């Protein structure tokens, strides 16, 4: 049972909302804070939701080997800072990476023991409804996310476990069961 947990799924499927609830219930779980070149959305806080950096600062981090994995998604760069993850693993704590497909593949290659979970929407129509009702992305960003969603969903069977986020409470329950039942083995 790896200390590293990867959670992937198309934009708007509910990953962030599920993880916020999970962390509230299990304060022993740590959520990795990614670095991104995306602009903050209203209400997002630097150092809490993401570390918001310029493209040149991001590229420096890549060159210095500071990122465990990174990828371009819908025109922006996203990456996982290496240090926090390594410290948590060394201290025996479980850490969750909420990352897209290309990053999940890099982690799978380098950390084959990581537990990989994929979150699916009930349908593409419902996914589009959720992205739109979140009302935080431009029309262009929504289109790019929906295009990418098809590729990501097609890769779901690469993951250890797939969970459909239809009924929120049930999906959260399945994540908890997956994390804590597996840990007990
Ligand atoms: N590879 C990688 N993907 C990330 C990282 N952080 C976030 N992402 C993914 O980037 C995508 C876009 O994230 P974001 O702009 O916050 O949009 P949202 O998922 O629609 O809320 C999502 O699939 C995230 O899971 C990271 O550190 N590495
Ligand atoms: N099970 C669900 N049923 C209906 N709406 C949901 C469900 N889970 C999440 N949402 C809503 O969908 C939208 C996108 O969720 P979010 O957590 O931002 O997705 P992601 O982090 O995967 O991009 C939010 O408005 C959220 O409240």
PDB file of N, CA, C and O and ligand atoms in Angstrom, residues 9 11-12 15 34-35 38 41 44 50 69-71 73 78-80 98-100 103 134 137 145 152, ligand 1:
ATOM      1  N   UNK A   9      -9.289  12.792 -13.093  1.00  0.00           N
ATOM      2  CA  UNK A   9     -10.636  12.752 -13.672  1.00  0.00           C
ATOM      3  C   UNK A   9     -10.821  14.038 -14.442  1.00  0.00           C
ATOM      4  O   UNK A   9     -10.114  15.021 -14.185  1.00  0.00           O
ATOM      5  N   UNK A  11     -11.893  17.624 -15.909  1.00  0.00           N
ATOM      6  CA  UNK A  11     -12.220  18.905 -15.286  1.00  0.00           C
ATOM      7  C   UNK A  11     -13.730  18.991 -15.058  1.00  0.00           C
ATOM      8  O   UNK A  11     -14.510  18.671 -15.948  1.00  0.00           O
ATOM      9  N   UNK A  12     -14.126  19.416 -13.874  1.00  0.00           N
ATOM     10  CA  UNK A  12     -15.536  19.611 -13.572  1.00  0.00           C
ATOM     11  C   UNK A  12     -16.238  18.381 -13.029  1.00  0.00           C
ATOM     12  O   UNK A  12     -17.418  18.434 -12.666  1.00  0.00           O
ATOM     13  N   UNK A  15     -13.595  16.560  -8.513  1.00  0.00           N
ATOM     14  CA  UNK A  15     -12.404  16.124  -7.762  1.00  0.00           C
ATOM     15  C   UNK A  15     -12.114  17.049  -6.571  1.00  0.00           C
ATOM     16  O   UNK A  15     -11.908  16.579  -5.461  1.00  0.00           O
ATOM     17  N   UNK A  34      -0.205  22.160  -5.866  1.00  0.00           N
ATOM     18  CA  UNK A  34       0.508  22.228  -7.144  1.00  0.00           C
ATOM     19  C   UNK A  34       0.953  23.646  -7.475  1.00  0.00           C
ATOM     20  O   UNK A  34       0.432  24.617  -6.925  1.00  0.00           O
ATOM     21  N   UNK A  35       1.877  23.706  -8.416  1.00  0.00           N
ATOM     22  CA  UNK A  35       2.300  24.985  -8.991  1.00  0.00           C
ATOM     23  C   UNK A  35       1.590  25.110 -10.342  1.00  0.00           C
ATOM     24  O   UNK A  35       1.475  24.116 -11.062  1.00  0.00           O
ATOM     25  N   UNK A  38      -1.673  28.980 -14.511  1.00  0.00           N
ATOM     26  CA  UNK A  38      -3.042  29.493 -14.702  1.00  0.00           C
ATOM     27  C   UNK A  38      -3.268  30.679 -13.764  1.00  0.00           C
ATOM     28  O   UNK A  38      -2.726  30.714 -12.660  1.00  0.00           O
ATOM     29  N   UNK A  41      -8.586  31.865  -9.986  1.00  0.00           N
ATOM     30  CA  UNK A  41     -10.022  32.131 -10.143  1.00  0.00           C
ATOM     31  C   UNK A  41     -10.460  32.970  -8.938  1.00  0.00           C
ATOM     32  O   UNK A  41      -9.784  32.961  -7.913  1.00  0.00           O
ATOM     33  N   UNK A  44      -9.686  31.997  -5.192  1.00  0.00           N
ATOM     34  CA  UNK A  44      -8.524  31.117  -5.023  1.00  0.00           C
ATOM     35  C   UNK A  44      -7.377  31.881  -4.357  1.00  0.00           C
ATOM     36  O   UNK A  44      -7.150  33.046  -4.650  1.00  0.00           O
ATOM     37  N   UNK A  50      -3.336  26.727  -5.086  1.00  0.00           N
ATOM     38  CA  UNK A  50      -2.165  26.500  -5.949  1.00  0.00           C
ATOM     39  C   UNK A  50      -1.082  27.485  -5.526  1.00  0.00           C
ATOM     40  O   UNK A  50      -1.371  28.483  -4.853  1.00  0.00           O
ATOM     41  N   UNK A  69       6.426  15.794 -11.162  1.00  0.00           N
ATOM     42  CA  UNK A  69       5.829  15.584 -12.487  1.00  0.00           C
ATOM     43  C   UNK A  69       5.263  16.917 -12.897  1.00  0.00           C
ATOM     44  O   UNK A  69       4.988  17.765 -12.057  1.00  0.00           O
ATOM     45  N   UNK A  70       5.045  17.084 -14.188  1.00  0.00           N
ATOM     46  CA  UNK A  70       4.371  18.303 -14.654  1.00  0.00           C
ATOM     47  C   UNK A  70       3.766  18.039 -16.013  1.00  0.00           C
ATOM     48  O   UNK A  70       4.156  17.092 -16.709  1.00  0.00           O
ATOM     49  N   UNK A  71       2.818  18.882 -16.410  1.00  0.00           N
ATOM     50  CA  UNK A  71       2.147  18.713 -17.702  1.00  0.00           C
ATOM     51  C   UNK A  71       1.518  20.032 -18.122  1.00  0.00           C
ATOM     52  O   UNK A  71       1.294  20.919 -17.292  1.00  0.00           O
ATOM     53  N   UNK A  73      -1.910  21.609 -19.566  1.00  0.00           N
ATOM     54  CA  UNK A  73      -3.341  21.281 -19.627  1.00  0.00           C
ATOM     55  C   UNK A  73      -4.096  22.546 -20.021  1.00  0.00           C
ATOM     56  O   UNK A  73      -3.989  23.565 -19.333  1.00  0.00           O
ATOM     57  N   UNK A  78       1.089  22.854 -15.155  1.00  0.00           N
ATOM     58  CA  UNK A  78       0.764  22.432 -13.792  1.00  0.00           C
ATOM     59  C   UNK A  78       1.831  21.439 -13.340  1.00  0.00           C
ATOM     60  O   UNK A  78       2.242  20.578 -14.127  1.00  0.00           O
ATOM     61  N   UNK A  79       2.258  21.520 -12.089  1.00  0.00           N
ATOM     62  CA  UNK A  79       3.256  20.565 -11.622  1.00  0.00           C
ATOM     63  C   UNK A  79       3.191  20.354 -10.121  1.00  0.00           C
ATOM     64  O   UNK A  79       2.666  21.190  -9.379  1.00  0.00           O
ATOM     65  N   UNK A  80       3.738  19.215  -9.700  1.00  0.00           N
ATOM     66  CA  UNK A  80       3.742  18.845  -8.277  1.00  0.00           C
ATOM     67  C   UNK A  80       5.113  19.138  -7.667  1.00  0.00           C
ATOM     68  O   UNK A  80       6.104  18.544  -8.090  1.00  0.00           O
ATOM     69  N   UNK A  98      -3.849  15.593  -6.799  1.00  0.00           N
ATOM     70  CA  UNK A  98      -4.991  15.752  -7.700  1.00  0.00           C
ATOM     71  C   UNK A  98      -4.432  16.297  -9.004  1.00  0.00           C
ATOM     72  O   UNK A  98      -4.132  17.485  -9.119  1.00  0.00           O
ATOM     73  N   UNK A  99      -4.220  15.398  -9.969  1.00  0.00           N
ATOM     74  CA  UNK A  99      -3.491  15.770 -11.190  1.00  0.00           C
ATOM     75  C   UNK A  99      -4.166  15.175 -12.428  1.00  0.00           C
ATOM     76  O   UNK A  99      -4.961  14.236 -12.317  1.00  0.00           O
ATOM     77  N   UNK A 100      -3.832  15.734 -13.597  1.00  0.00           N
ATOM     78  CA  UNK A 100      -4.441  15.247 -14.831  1.00  0.00           C
ATOM     79  C   UNK A 100      -3.692  13.993 -15.354  1.00  0.00           C
ATOM     80  O   UNK A 100      -2.734  13.521 -14.739  1.00  0.00           O
ATOM     81  N   UNK A 103       0.277  13.655 -16.030  1.00  0.00           N
ATOM     82  CA  UNK A 103       0.996  13.635 -14.746  1.00  0.00           C
ATOM     83  C   UNK A 103       0.810  12.295 -14.048  1.00  0.00           C
ATOM     84  O   UNK A 103       1.755  11.735 -13.482  1.00  0.00           O
ATOM     85  N   UNK A 134     -20.360  25.818 -12.470  1.00  0.00           N
ATOM     86  CA  UNK A 134     -19.303  26.320 -11.589  1.00  0.00           C
ATOM     87  C   UNK A 134     -18.989  27.785 -11.938  1.00  0.00           C
ATOM     88  O   UNK A 134     -18.597  28.569 -11.089  1.00  0.00           O
ATOM     89  N   UNK A 137     -14.859  29.543 -15.527  1.00  0.00           N
ATOM     90  CA  UNK A 137     -13.941  29.472 -16.656  1.00  0.00           C
ATOM     91  C   UNK A 137     -14.526  30.224 -17.849  1.00  0.00           C
ATOM     92  O   UNK A 137     -15.751  30.300 -18.014  1.00  0.00           O
ATOM     93  N   UNK A 145     -11.410  22.210 -21.914  1.00  0.00           N
ATOM     94  CA  UNK A 145     -11.582  21.198 -20.867  1.00  0.00           C
ATOM     95  C   UNK A 145     -12.490  20.059 -21.345  1.00  0.00           C
ATOM     96  O   UNK A 145     -12.231  18.898 -21.059  1.00  0.00           O
ATOM     97  N   UNK A 152      -9.329  11.863 -21.517  1.00  0.00           N
ATOM     98  CA  UNK A 152      -9.075  11.406 -20.146  1.00  0.00           C
ATOM     99  C   UNK A 152      -9.999  10.232 -19.803  1.00  0.00           C
ATOM    100  O   UNK A 152      -9.556   9.213 -19.272  1.00  0.00           O
TER     101      UNK A 152
HETATM  102  N1  LIG B   1      -0.071  17.004 -14.062  1.00  0.00           N
HETATM  103  C1  LIG B   1      -0.624  17.823 -13.172  1.00  0.00           C
HETATM  104  N2  LIG B   1      -1.905  18.176 -13.271  1.00  0.00           N
HETATM  105  C2  LIG B   1      -2.435  19.005 -12.327  1.00  0.00           C
HETATM  106  C3  LIG B   1      -1.679  19.483 -11.255  1.00  0.00           C
HETATM  107  N3  LIG B   1      -2.473  20.285 -10.504  1.00  0.00           N
HETATM  108  C4  LIG B   1      -3.683  20.280 -11.073  1.00  0.00           C
HETATM  109  N4  LIG B   1      -3.681  19.514 -12.178  1.00  0.00           N
HETATM  110  C5  LIG B   1      -4.785  19.193 -13.087  1.00  0.00           C
HETATM  111  O1  LIG B   1      -4.917  20.229 -14.028  1.00  0.00           O
HETATM  112  C6  LIG B   1      -6.250  20.240 -14.522  1.00  0.00           C
HETATM  113  C7  LIG B   1      -6.788  21.657 -14.533  1.00  0.00           C
HETATM  114  O2  LIG B   1      -6.888  22.137 -13.218  1.00  0.00           O
HETATM  115  P1  LIG B   1      -7.683  23.493 -12.918  1.00  0.00           P
HETATM  116  O3  LIG B   1      -7.212  24.554 -13.829  1.00  0.00           O
HETATM  117  O4  LIG B   1      -7.597  23.774 -11.451  1.00  0.00           O
HETATM  118  O5  LIG B   1      -9.147  23.182 -13.406  1.00  0.00           O
HETATM  119  P2  LIG B   1     -10.333  22.262 -12.866  1.00  0.00           P
HETATM  120  O6  LIG B   1      -9.845  20.870 -12.708  1.00  0.00           O
HETATM  121  O7  LIG B   1     -11.315  22.418 -13.927  1.00  0.00           O
HETATM  122  O8  LIG B   1     -10.786  22.828 -11.553  1.00  0.00           O
HETATM  123  C8  LIG B   1      -7.035  19.294 -13.599  1.00  0.00           C
HETATM  124  O9  LIG B   1      -7.210  18.071 -14.289  1.00  0.00           O
HETATM  125  C9  LIG B   1      -6.134  19.116 -12.415  1.00  0.00           C
HETATM  126  O10 LIG B   1      -6.306  17.849 -11.809  1.00  0.00           O
HETATM  127  C10 LIG B   1      -0.296  19.079 -11.168  1.00  0.00           C
HETATM  128  O11 LIG B   1       0.442  19.421 -10.256  1.00  0.00           O
HETATM  129  N5  LIG B   1       0.162  18.253 -12.144  1.00  0.00           N
END
